[in-house]
Amino acid sequence: MKYQYFIIALLGVLLSILIEHTGVIHFLEMKALDARYELRSDYFREQEVSQQIVVIGIDDLSIKEIKPPFILWDTFFAEIFEKLGKYQAKVIGLDLIWTKRIDDFVKRSAKDRNALRRALLIAKNKYHSKIVMGIGASTRKSLGSQVQELDTSLPMKQFGAIVGRDGFGVVNTLPDSDNYIRQIKLQYQSVTEDKKSLPGFDNLIATHFLGGLTEAQGKEPLLINYQLNKQFEILSFIEVLNMARADDQAYFEQNFKDKIVLVGVTNVSGDILPSPVAQETPGVLIHAHAIDMLINNDLLIKAPFGFVLALSFFLAFTIVYYSSKKGIRTAIFLTVTILLLYSFLNLLLFNSNILLPYIDPVLLIFWSFGISFFYRFVTEERKKRRLAKFFRSYVNKQVVKEILNSDKPLALEGKRERICILFSDIRGFTTYSENLPPEEVVKALNEYFSAMTEVILDNGGTVDKFIGDGLMAFFGAPLYVENPTLAAVKASIKMRERLDILNKKWKSEGRAQLDNGIGIHTGYALVGNIGSDMKMDYTAIGDSVNTASRVEGVTKTIGAPILLTDDAQKEVKDRVICEPIGDVPLKGRADIFVYEVKSLRDTNND
């Protein structure tokens, strides 16, 4: 394992934990949660209507049809509640809060004043329906933070003797930073009753419905597991009121028997809140989703921290390790693939009510991708500088530049490679140099070697060394060449062409001209850094190198400018026109069959 990749991945995970705990991405995480609700509903769940919860909605039609002001509706509630109890509604939840005593402002008959209390009493004691009335919570500062506490005095004084302490639940919702309702509380603290706690509205209704405590426990807020595929039947308050007055048994038993009945405002000017269900969601529907979650034990379970930590590290390490080693396209493909796979896994687990964080790991994925390329840039630049320093001691600067800029694989360590070796030598150089001043000889050699080196480099070759008036080059290392022999032949032909250009120039200047011979052989050689601690050379050694050198010497005896061995000719026979020469003797080894290179073959015409 590469420790640097381990450390980079670990730093990424620690950074993601820090970001998560600061809460700066909470907003995005909640929006991602909303998206998962929708995707789960669209692709994993079928649409259904709840058979356990029904809503009686105080809608626009009800407000229009019922003439008295809303403050006097308690008599209408009484009519409905009595019939709900009579026809065996299991739990009746009133998502409304009485903040004032009506009879302190309006004079009414004793019958009207006591209608609601009488109806609640009948529903509870005679018909054994469970009654849950809403109580509000107020927010105040405590020890520098906001807390919600209760003022239960008025509702409990009015109805406490009828519904009992277990008949009151706190209806307040808990808005997130974007005001969306995604959480509920199971318990609230009372201000007036010796700091005793009261249950949340949803928790209390679910407990009554189940006949015991729900699986949800604790004082911390609980995420509502919205089932967007599930619809709740909403019946108009005026419709239910008319059916109550008609004492329609079939209607009440069909719609309310053995069910949870929630009564709340559903018109647009009432208790409307933003939620994952819709931008404008009646508060009573939010309660319906929360209660449905509790009675069906559809709680969202946060994945264990250790699992999240291990998964995050695996994602980060995988991306950092492979992005640091592979090309940009492979790294992008890998990163996108991991992102898609994690998204699918996240949604799959969410469908099983297991909640994995999303935004934080996604940021970690992108951070890992970016930091891996930054690390790769830094390390590769350092490696290039070290490589350049290493090569400048024995390789032409142009070769170094090409090696550093090449994206092809390099073979720098000692390695047995199949390469093509080229030797070139100037004909009659001894006589040439004896008849000219030394400075003119050096000038001509410099011009000659510069031209030959340029041609070799242009064709992907490496100039190994200059040996007096000769030079050695090879193709296929350290730069990768697809067909080293073809590259060498092209270089040899171009070398002859450049020599012709030089001779014309020298002739026009009244200077002596030169001729050369080139021998080419393909075979295996040991390529790498060879030498001592004092001096290292990147070179090729072996029998193939000696063979190429001997073939170059044969060019003098048979008068052919470019000779190719049989092994080399096999590599380029479809691309190069050669004339067979036959077996020629080589000093210190067996005869070898050689060819004279004539020209490159015109493959288009062929």
Coordinates of C-alpha atoms in Angstrom, one line a residue:
M1 CA 0.0 0.0 0.0
K2 CA 1.2 3.5 -0.8
Y3 CA 1.2 5.4 2.4
Q4 CA 0.9 8.7 0.7
Y5 CA -2.5 7.7 -0.8
F6 CA -3.6 6.4 2.6
I7 CA -2.7 9.7 4.2
I8 CA -4.4 11.8 1.5
A9 CA -7.6 9.7 1.7
L10 CA -7.6 9.9 5.5
L11 CA -7.2 13.7 5.4
G12 CA -10.1 13.9 3.1
V13 CA -12.3 11.8 5.4
L14 CA -11.3 13.9 8.4
L15 CA -12.1 17.1 6.5
S16 CA -15.5 15.8 5.5
I17 CA -16.3 14.9 9.1
L18 CA -15.3 18.5 10.1
I19 CA -17.5 20.0 7.4
E20 CA -20.4 17.9 8.4
H21 CA -20.1 18.8 12.1
T22 CA -20.0 22.5 11.3
G23 CA -23.4 22.2 9.7
V24 CA -22.5 24.3 6.6
I25 CA -23.9 21.6 4.3
H26 CA -27.0 20.8 6.3
F27 CA -29.2 22.7 3.8
L28 CA -27.9 20.7 0.9
E29 CA -28.2 17.4 2.8
M30 CA -31.8 18.2 3.5
K31 CA -32.5 19.0 -0.2
A32 CA -30.8 15.7 -1.1
L33 CA -33.1 14.0 1.4
D34 CA -36.1 15.6 -0.4
A35 CA -34.9 14.2 -3.7
R36 CA -34.6 10.7 -2.2
Y37 CA -38.2 10.9 -1.0
E38 CA -39.3 11.7 -4.6
L39 CA -37.1 9.1 -6.3
R40 CA -38.2 6.4 -3.9
S41 CA -41.8 7.2 -4.6
D42 CA -41.3 7.3 -8.4
Y43 CA -39.2 4.2 -8.8
F44 CA -39.5 1.9 -5.8
R45 CA -43.0 2.3 -4.4
E46 CA -46.5 1.9 -5.8
Q47 CA -49.1 4.5 -5.2
E48 CA -51.6 3.7 -2.4
V49 CA -54.2 5.3 -0.2
S50 CA -53.8 5.0 3.6
Q51 CA -56.3 2.6 5.2
Q52 CA -55.4 3.7 8.7
I53 CA -55.6 7.5 8.6
V54 CA -58.3 9.8 7.3
V55 CA -58.4 13.6 7.4
I56 CA -61.4 15.9 7.9
G57 CA -60.3 19.1 6.3
I58 CA -61.6 22.6 7.1
D59 CA -61.4 23.8 3.5
D60 CA -62.6 26.8 1.6
L61 CA -66.0 25.2 0.8
S62 CA -66.6 24.5 4.5
I63 CA -65.7 28.1 5.5
K64 CA -68.1 29.4 2.8
E65 CA -71.0 27.1 3.7
I66 CA -70.9 27.5 7.5
K67 CA -72.1 30.9 8.4
P68 CA -71.0 31.5 12.0
P69 CA -67.4 32.7 12.5
F70 CA -64.8 30.1 13.2
I71 CA -64.7 31.0 16.9
L72 CA -68.1 29.5 17.3
W73 CA -67.5 26.2 15.5
D74 CA -67.1 24.2 18.6
T75 CA -70.7 23.1 18.4
F76 CA -70.1 21.8 14.8
F77 CA -67.0 19.9 16.1
A78 CA -69.2 18.5 18.8
E79 CA -71.7 17.1 16.2
I80 CA -68.9 15.4 14.3
F81 CA -67.0 14.1 17.3
E82 CA -70.1 12.4 18.8
K83 CA -70.8 10.6 15.6
L84 CA -67.1 9.6 15.1
G85 CA -67.2 8.0 18.6
K86 CA -70.6 6.4 17.9
Y87 CA -69.3 4.7 14.8
Q88 CA -66.0 3.6 16.3
A89 CA -63.3 5.9 15.1
K90 CA -60.3 4.5 17.0
V91 CA -58.4 7.8 17.6
I92 CA -59.6 11.3 17.0
G93 CA -56.9 14.0 16.7
L94 CA -57.8 17.7 16.7
D95 CA -55.0 19.7 15.0
L96 CA -56.4 22.9 16.4
I97 CA -55.4 25.0 19.4
W98 CA -57.9 26.9 21.6
T99 CA -56.0 30.0 22.7
K100 CA -59.0 31.8 24.1
R101 CA -62.1 30.8 26.0
I102 CA -65.0 31.5 23.7
D103 CA -67.6 32.2 26.4
D104 CA -65.4 35.0 27.8
F105 CA -66.4 37.0 24.7
V106 CA -69.7 35.6 23.5
K107 CA -72.9 34.9 25.5
R108 CA -74.4 31.5 24.6
S109 CA -76.8 29.1 25.9
A110 CA -75.7 26.4 28.4
K111 CA -76.3 23.8 25.7
D112 CA -73.9 25.5 23.2
R113 CA -71.3 26.2 25.9
N114 CA -71.1 22.6 26.9
A115 CA -71.6 21.0 23.5
L116 CA -68.0 20.2 22.7
R117 CA -67.2 19.0 26.2
R118 CA -70.3 16.8 26.2
A119 CA -69.4 15.3 22.7
L120 CA -65.8 14.6 23.8
L121 CA -67.1 12.9 27.0
I122 CA -69.5 10.7 25.1
A123 CA -66.9 9.8 22.4
K124 CA -64.4 8.8 25.1
N125 CA -66.4 7.2 27.8
K126 CA -69.4 5.8 26.1
Y127 CA -67.9 4.8 22.7
H128 CA -64.2 4.4 23.9
S129 CA -62.6 6.5 21.2
K130 CA -59.3 8.0 22.1
I131 CA -59.2 11.8 22.0
V132 CA -56.1 13.8 21.4
M133 CA -56.3 17.6 21.5
G134 CA -53.6 19.9 20.4
I135 CA -51.5 22.1 22.7
G136 CA -49.0 24.8 21.5
A137 CA -45.4 25.3 22.5
S138 CA -43.7 28.7 22.7
T139 CA -40.0 29.3 21.8
R140 CA -37.8 31.2 24.2
K141 CA -34.1 31.8 24.9
S142 CA -32.5 29.5 27.4
L143 CA -28.7 29.5 28.2
G144 CA -28.0 31.2 24.9
S145 CA -30.0 28.8 22.7
Q146 CA -33.6 28.5 21.6
V147 CA -35.8 25.9 23.3
Q148 CA -39.5 25.1 22.9
E149 CA -41.5 25.0 26.1
L150 CA -45.3 24.7 26.8
D151 CA -48.1 26.8 28.1
T152 CA -50.8 24.2 28.8
S153 CA -53.0 26.2 31.2
L154 CA -55.9 27.1 29.0
P155 CA -56.5 23.9 27.0
M156 CA -56.1 21.8 30.1
K157 CA -58.4 23.9 32.2
Q158 CA -61.1 23.7 29.5
F159 CA -60.8 20.0 28.6
G160 CA -58.4 18.4 31.0
A161 CA -61.1 16.8 33.1
I162 CA -62.7 15.2 30.1
V163 CA -59.8 13.9 27.9
G164 CA -57.3 13.5 30.8
R165 CA -53.6 14.2 30.7
D166 CA -53.1 11.5 28.0
G167 CA -55.5 13.5 25.8
F168 CA -53.1 16.4 25.0
G169 CA -50.3 16.4 22.5
V170 CA -48.0 19.2 21.3
V171 CA -48.8 20.1 17.6
N172 CA -45.8 22.4 17.0
T173 CA -43.7 21.6 14.0
L174 CA -39.9 21.9 13.8
P175 CA -38.8 24.0 10.7
D176 CA -35.4 23.5 9.2
S177 CA -33.2 26.4 8.0
D178 CA -35.2 26.6 4.8
N179 CA -38.5 26.5 6.8
Y180 CA -39.3 23.0 5.5
I181 CA -40.9 20.6 8.0
R182 CA -38.8 17.4 8.1
Q183 CA -38.7 16.6 11.9
I184 CA -41.0 16.0 14.8
K185 CA -40.4 15.8 18.6
L186 CA -41.7 12.9 20.6
Q187 CA -41.6 14.7 24.0
Y188 CA -41.9 18.4 25.0
Q189 CA -41.1 20.0 28.4
S190 CA -44.0 21.6 30.3
V191 CA -43.5 25.0 31.9
T192 CA -46.4 25.0 34.3
E193 CA -46.5 21.5 35.6
D194 CA -43.4 21.0 37.6
K195 CA -41.3 20.6 34.5
K196 CA -43.2 17.4 33.5
S197 CA -43.0 16.5 29.8
L198 CA -45.9 16.1 27.4
P199 CA -45.8 13.9 24.3
G200 CA -45.9 15.2 20.8
F201 CA -49.2 15.2 19.0
D202 CA -48.1 12.5 16.5
N203 CA -46.4 10.3 19.1
L204 CA -49.5 10.3 21.4
I205 CA -51.9 9.5 18.6
A206 CA -49.7 6.6 17.4
T207 CA -49.4 5.3 21.0
H208 CA -53.2 5.3 21.4
F209 CA -53.7 3.6 18.0
L210 CA -51.1 0.8 18.8
G211 CA -52.2 0.4 22.4
G212 CA -48.7 0.9 23.6
L213 CA -45.4 2.8 23.0
T214 CA -44.1 3.1 19.5
E215 CA -40.6 1.9 18.5
A216 CA -39.5 5.5 18.3
Q217 CA -37.8 6.7 21.6
G218 CA -35.6 9.6 22.7
K219 CA -35.6 13.3 23.2
E220 CA -33.9 14.3 20.0
P221 CA -35.9 15.4 17.0
L222 CA -36.9 12.6 14.6
L223 CA -36.9 12.8 10.8
I224 CA -40.3 12.2 9.2
N225 CA -40.0 9.4 6.8
Y226 CA -42.4 10.9 4.2
Q227 CA -44.0 8.3 2.0
L228 CA -44.8 10.4 -1.1
N229 CA -46.4 7.5 -2.8
K230 CA -49.0 7.3 0.0
Q231 CA -52.1 9.4 -0.2
F232 CA -54.4 10.3 2.7
E233 CA -58.1 10.6 2.1
I234 CA -59.3 14.2 2.9
L235 CA -63.0 14.7 3.5
S236 CA -64.5 18.1 3.6
F237 CA -65.6 19.3 7.1
I238 CA -69.0 20.5 5.7
E239 CA -69.6 17.1 4.1
V240 CA -68.8 15.2 7.3
L241 CA -71.0 17.7 9.3
N242 CA -74.0 17.1 7.0
M243 CA -73.5 13.3 7.2
A244 CA -73.3 13.6 11.0
R245 CA -76.6 15.5 11.1
A246 CA -78.1 12.8 8.9
D247 CA -76.6 10.2 11.2
D248 CA -75.4 8.3 8.1
Q249 CA -74.0 5.1 9.7
A250 CA -72.8 3.6 6.4
Y251 CA -70.8 6.7 5.6
F252 CA -69.2 6.9 9.0
E253 CA -68.3 3.2 9.3
Q254 CA -66.9 3.1 5.7
N255 CA -64.7 6.2 6.2
F256 CA -63.8 6.2 9.9
K257 CA -64.3 2.9 11.7
D258 CA -61.2 1.7 13.5
K259 CA -59.1 4.5 11.9
I260 CA -57.2 7.5 13.1
V261 CA -59.2 10.6 12.2
L262 CA -57.4 13.9 12.1
V263 CA -59.2 17.2 12.0
G264 CA -57.4 20.3 10.8
V265 CA -57.3 23.3 8.5
T266 CA -56.6 22.5 4.8
N267 CA -57.6 25.8 3.1
V268 CA -54.7 27.9 1.6
S269 CA -55.1 30.7 4.2
G270 CA -54.7 28.3 7.1
D271 CA -52.1 26.1 8.6
I272 CA -50.0 25.8 5.4
L273 CA -46.3 24.8 5.6
P274 CA -43.5 23.9 3.1
S275 CA -42.5 20.2 3.3
P276 CA -41.1 17.5 1.0
V277 CA -44.7 16.7 0.1
A278 CA -45.3 20.1 -1.5
Q279 CA -44.4 23.7 -1.1
E280 CA -47.8 24.4 0.4
T281 CA -48.7 21.5 2.7
P282 CA -51.5 21.6 5.2
G283 CA -50.0 21.0 8.7
V284 CA -52.6 18.2 9.3
L285 CA -51.1 16.3 6.4
I286 CA -47.6 16.6 7.8
H287 CA -49.0 15.1 11.0
A288 CA -50.6 12.3 9.0
H289 CA -47.2 11.4 7.4
A290 CA -45.5 11.4 10.8
I291 CA -48.2 9.3 12.5
D292 CA -48.2 6.9 9.5
M293 CA -44.4 6.5 10.0
L294 CA -44.8 5.8 13.8
I295 CA -47.7 3.3 13.6
N296 CA -46.0 1.3 10.8
N297 CA -42.6 1.5 12.3
D298 CA -41.2 3.1 9.1
L299 CA -38.5 5.0 11.0
L300 CA -35.4 6.2 9.2
I301 CA -32.3 4.6 10.7
K302 CA -29.1 6.5 10.3
A303 CA -26.3 4.3 9.1
P304 CA -23.7 3.6 11.9
F305 CA -20.9 6.1 12.1
G306 CA -18.3 3.4 11.7
F307 CA -19.8 2.1 8.5
V308 CA -20.1 5.6 7.1
L309 CA -16.5 6.3 8.0
A310 CA -15.2 3.1 6.5
L311 CA -17.2 3.6 3.3
S312 CA -16.0 7.2 3.0
F313 CA -12.4 6.1 3.4
F314 CA -12.8 3.4 0.8
L315 CA -14.3 5.8 -1.7
A316 CA -11.6 8.4 -1.1
F317 CA -8.7 5.9 -1.2
T318 CA -10.0 4.2 -4.4
I319 CA -10.3 7.6 -6.3
V320 CA -7.0 9.0 -5.0
Y321 CA -5.0 5.8 -5.7
Y322 CA -6.3 5.2 -9.3
S323 CA -6.6 8.9 -10.3
S324 CA -3.0 9.4 -9.3
K325 CA -1.9 6.5 -11.5
K326 CA -4.2 6.6 -14.5
G327 CA -4.8 9.1 -17.3
I328 CA -7.3 11.9 -16.9
R329 CA -10.1 10.1 -19.0
T330 CA -9.8 7.0 -16.9
A331 CA -9.8 9.0 -13.7
I332 CA -12.9 10.9 -14.7
F333 CA -14.7 7.7 -15.8
L334 CA -13.8 6.1 -12.5
T335 CA -14.9 9.1 -10.5
V336 CA -18.2 9.4 -12.3
T337 CA -18.8 5.6 -12.0
I338 CA -18.1 5.7 -8.2
L339 CA -20.4 8.7 -7.9
L340 CA -23.2 6.9 -9.7
L341 CA -22.7 3.7 -7.8
Y342 CA -22.7 5.5 -4.5
S343 CA -25.9 7.4 -5.4
F344 CA -27.6 4.1 -6.4
L345 CA -26.4 2.4 -3.1
N346 CA -27.6 5.4 -1.1
L347 CA -31.1 5.3 -2.8
L348 CA -31.2 1.5 -2.4
L349 CA -30.5 1.7 1.3
F350 CA -32.9 4.6 1.7
N351 CA -35.6 2.4 0.2
S352 CA -34.9 0.1 3.1
N353 CA -35.2 3.0 5.6
I354 CA -31.4 3.2 6.1
L355 CA -30.2 6.8 5.8
L356 CA -26.7 7.4 4.5
P357 CA -25.3 10.9 4.2
Y358 CA -25.1 12.0 0.6
I359 CA -23.7 15.5 0.1
D360 CA -20.7 15.0 2.4
P361 CA -19.5 11.8 0.6
V362 CA -20.1 13.4 -2.8
L363 CA -18.0 16.4 -1.8
L364 CA -15.4 13.9 -0.6
I365 CA -15.5 12.1 -4.0
F366 CA -14.8 15.4 -5.9
W367 CA -12.2 16.5 -3.3
S368 CA -10.4 13.1 -3.8
F369 CA -10.5 13.5 -7.5
G370 CA -9.1 17.1 -7.4
I371 CA -6.4 16.5 -4.7
S372 CA -5.2 13.3 -6.5
F373 CA -4.5 15.3 -9.6
F374 CA -2.9 18.1 -7.6
Y375 CA -0.7 15.5 -5.9
R376 CA 0.0 13.8 -9.3
F377 CA 1.1 17.2 -10.8
V378 CA 3.4 17.9 -7.9
T379 CA 5.0 14.5 -7.8
E380 CA 5.3 14.2 -11.6
E381 CA 6.9 17.6 -11.8
R382 CA 9.4 16.6 -9.2
K383 CA 10.0 13.3 -11.0
K384 CA 10.5 15.2 -14.3
R385 CA 13.1 17.5 -12.7
R386 CA 14.9 14.5 -11.3
L387 CA 14.7 12.7 -14.6
A388 CA 16.0 15.7 -16.5
K389 CA 18.9 16.2 -14.2
F390 CA 19.7 12.5 -14.5
F391 CA 19.6 12.4 -18.3
R392 CA 21.4 15.7 -19.0
S393 CA 24.7 14.1 -18.0
Y394 CA 24.7 11.7 -20.9
V395 CA 21.8 12.4 -23.3
N396 CA 21.2 15.3 -25.7
K397 CA 18.9 18.0 -24.3
Q398 CA 16.5 17.6 -27.1
V399 CA 16.1 13.9 -26.2
V400 CA 15.5 14.9 -22.6
K401 CA 12.9 17.3 -23.6
E402 CA 11.1 14.8 -25.7
I403 CA 11.3 12.2 -23.0
L404 CA 9.8 14.6 -20.4
N405 CA 7.0 15.7 -22.8
S406 CA 6.2 12.2 -24.0
D407 CA 3.1 10.4 -22.7
K408 CA 4.5 7.0 -24.0
P409 CA 6.0 4.5 -21.6
L410 CA 9.7 4.8 -20.8
A411 CA 12.2 2.0 -20.2
L412 CA 14.9 3.6 -18.0
E413 CA 16.0 0.8 -15.8
G414 CA 18.2 -2.1 -17.0
K415 CA 15.9 -4.2 -19.2
R416 CA 16.1 -6.6 -22.1
E417 CA 14.3 -4.9 -25.0
R418 CA 13.8 -5.7 -28.7
I419 CA 15.1 -2.6 -30.4
C420 CA 16.5 -1.4 -33.7
I421 CA 20.1 -0.3 -33.7
L422 CA 21.5 2.1 -36.2
F423 CA 25.2 2.8 -36.8
S424 CA 26.6 5.5 -39.1
D425 CA 30.1 6.3 -40.1
I426 CA 31.7 8.9 -42.4
R427 CA 33.6 7.5 -45.4
G428 CA 37.2 8.4 -45.8
F429 CA 37.2 10.7 -42.8
T430 CA 40.8 10.1 -41.9
T431 CA 42.0 11.4 -45.3
Y432 CA 39.4 14.2 -45.0
S433 CA 40.6 15.4 -41.6
E434 CA 44.3 15.2 -42.6
N435 CA 43.9 17.6 -45.5
L436 CA 41.9 20.3 -43.7
P437 CA 42.6 22.7 -40.7
P438 CA 41.3 21.3 -37.4
E439 CA 38.8 24.1 -36.9
E440 CA 37.2 23.4 -40.3
V441 CA 37.0 19.7 -39.5
V442 CA 35.3 20.4 -36.2
K443 CA 32.9 22.8 -37.9
A444 CA 31.9 20.3 -40.5
L445 CA 31.5 17.5 -37.9
N446 CA 29.3 19.7 -35.8
E447 CA 27.1 20.6 -38.7
Y448 CA 26.9 17.0 -39.8
F449 CA 26.1 15.5 -36.3
S450 CA 23.6 18.3 -35.7
A451 CA 21.7 17.4 -38.9
M452 CA 21.9 13.6 -38.2
T453 CA 20.8 14.0 -34.6
E454 CA 17.8 16.1 -35.6
V455 CA 16.7 13.5 -38.1
I456 CA 17.0 10.7 -35.5
L457 CA 15.1 12.6 -32.9
D458 CA 12.4 13.5 -35.3
N459 CA 11.8 9.8 -35.9
G460 CA 11.7 8.8 -32.3
G461 CA 15.2 7.6 -31.9
T462 CA 17.8 8.0 -29.2
V463 CA 21.3 9.1 -30.0
D464 CA 23.4 6.9 -27.9
K465 CA 26.9 8.2 -28.5
F466 CA 29.3 9.7 -31.0
I467 CA 32.3 7.5 -31.8
G468 CA 34.9 9.7 -33.6
D469 CA 33.2 10.3 -36.9
G470 CA 30.5 7.8 -36.3
L471 CA 27.4 7.7 -34.3
M472 CA 25.2 5.1 -32.6
A473 CA 21.4 5.4 -32.2
F474 CA 18.6 3.0 -31.3
F475 CA 14.8 3.1 -31.6
G476 CA 12.3 1.6 -29.2
A477 CA 13.8 2.8 -25.9
P478 CA 13.5 4.8 -23.7
L479 CA 10.7 6.2 -25.9
Y480 CA 8.2 3.7 -27.1
V481 CA 8.0 3.4 -30.9
E482 CA 5.3 1.3 -32.6
N483 CA 7.7 -0.1 -35.2
P484 CA 11.3 0.7 -34.3
T485 CA 12.8 -0.8 -37.5
L486 CA 10.5 1.3 -39.7
A487 CA 11.5 4.4 -37.7
A488 CA 15.2 3.6 -38.1
V489 CA 14.8 3.1 -41.9
K490 CA 12.9 6.3 -42.3
A491 CA 15.7 8.1 -40.3
S492 CA 18.4 6.5 -42.4
I493 CA 16.8 7.6 -45.7
K494 CA 16.3 11.1 -44.2
M495 CA 19.9 11.2 -43.0
R496 CA 21.1 10.6 -46.6
E497 CA 18.8 13.3 -47.8
R498 CA 20.1 15.8 -45.2
L499 CA 23.7 14.8 -46.1
D500 CA 23.0 15.7 -49.8
I501 CA 21.7 19.1 -48.7
L502 CA 24.8 19.7 -46.6
N503 CA 27.1 18.6 -49.4
K504 CA 25.4 21.1 -51.8
K505 CA 25.8 23.8 -49.2
W506 CA 29.5 22.9 -48.6
K507 CA 30.1 22.7 -52.4
S508 CA 28.7 26.2 -52.9
E509 CA 31.0 27.4 -50.1
G510 CA 34.0 25.7 -51.7
R511 CA 34.4 23.2 -48.9
A512 CA 35.0 19.5 -49.1
Q513 CA 32.1 17.1 -49.1
L514 CA 31.3 14.0 -47.0
D515 CA 29.7 10.6 -47.6
N516 CA 28.5 8.1 -45.0
G517 CA 27.3 4.5 -44.6
I518 CA 24.5 3.3 -42.4
G519 CA 24.0 -0.2 -40.9
I520 CA 20.7 -1.3 -39.3
H521 CA 19.9 -4.4 -37.3
T522 CA 16.9 -5.4 -35.1
G523 CA 17.2 -7.7 -32.1
Y524 CA 17.3 -7.9 -28.3
A525 CA 19.7 -5.9 -26.3
L526 CA 20.2 -4.9 -22.7
V527 CA 19.0 -1.3 -22.4
G528 CA 19.5 0.8 -19.3
N529 CA 21.8 2.9 -17.1
I530 CA 25.2 1.3 -17.4
G531 CA 28.5 2.5 -15.9
S532 CA 30.1 3.2 -12.6
D533 CA 29.3 5.5 -9.6
M534 CA 31.4 8.1 -11.3
K535 CA 29.9 8.0 -14.7
M536 CA 26.6 6.5 -16.0
D537 CA 25.4 6.1 -19.5
Y538 CA 22.0 5.3 -20.8
T539 CA 23.0 2.8 -23.5
A540 CA 22.3 -0.5 -25.2
I541 CA 24.8 -3.4 -25.1
G542 CA 24.7 -6.9 -26.5
D543 CA 25.3 -9.0 -29.6
S544 CA 22.6 -7.1 -31.6
V545 CA 24.6 -3.9 -31.1
N546 CA 27.8 -5.5 -32.2
T547 CA 26.0 -6.9 -35.3
A548 CA 24.7 -3.5 -36.3
S549 CA 28.2 -2.0 -36.0
R550 CA 29.7 -4.8 -38.2
V551 CA 26.9 -4.3 -40.8
E552 CA 27.7 -0.6 -41.0
G553 CA 31.3 -1.6 -41.8
V554 CA 30.2 -3.8 -44.7
T555 CA 28.7 -0.7 -46.4
K556 CA 32.3 0.3 -47.3
T557 CA 33.2 -3.0 -49.0
I558 CA 30.0 -3.4 -51.1
G559 CA 29.4 0.3 -51.8
A560 CA 25.8 0.4 -50.5
P561 CA 24.9 3.5 -48.4
I562 CA 22.2 1.8 -46.3
L563 CA 22.2 -1.9 -45.3
L564 CA 19.5 -3.8 -43.5
T565 CA 19.9 -7.2 -41.9
D566 CA 17.5 -10.0 -42.6
D567 CA 16.0 -9.7 -39.1
A568 CA 15.4 -6.0 -39.6
Q569 CA 14.0 -6.5 -43.2
K570 CA 11.3 -8.9 -41.9
E571 CA 9.9 -6.1 -39.8
V572 CA 9.5 -3.6 -42.7
K573 CA 9.2 -5.8 -45.8
D574 CA 5.7 -4.5 -46.5
R575 CA 6.8 -0.9 -46.1
V576 CA 10.3 -0.6 -47.5
I577 CA 11.7 -1.5 -51.0
C578 CA 14.9 -3.4 -50.5
E579 CA 17.4 -5.1 -52.9
P580 CA 18.8 -8.5 -51.6
I581 CA 22.6 -8.5 -51.4
G582 CA 23.1 -11.9 -50.0
D583 CA 25.3 -13.3 -47.2
V584 CA 28.2 -11.1 -46.2
P585 CA 30.9 -12.0 -43.7
L586 CA 31.1 -10.2 -40.4
K587 CA 34.2 -10.0 -38.4
G588 CA 34.2 -12.4 -35.5
R589 CA 30.8 -14.0 -36.3
A590 CA 28.8 -16.0 -38.9
D591 CA 27.8 -14.6 -42.2
I592 CA 24.6 -12.7 -42.3
F593 CA 22.1 -11.9 -45.1
V594 CA 21.7 -8.2 -45.8
Y595 CA 19.6 -6.0 -48.0
E596 CA 20.2 -2.6 -49.5
V597 CA 17.5 0.0 -48.7
K598 CA 16.2 1.7 -51.8
S599 CA 13.2 3.6 -50.7
L600 CA 9.9 3.6 -48.8
R601 CA 7.1 1.7 -50.5
D602 CA 4.1 3.7 -51.7
T603 CA 1.4 1.9 -49.8
N604 CA -1.4 3.9 -51.4
N605 CA -0.5 2.7 -54.9
D606 CA 0.0 -0.8 -53.7

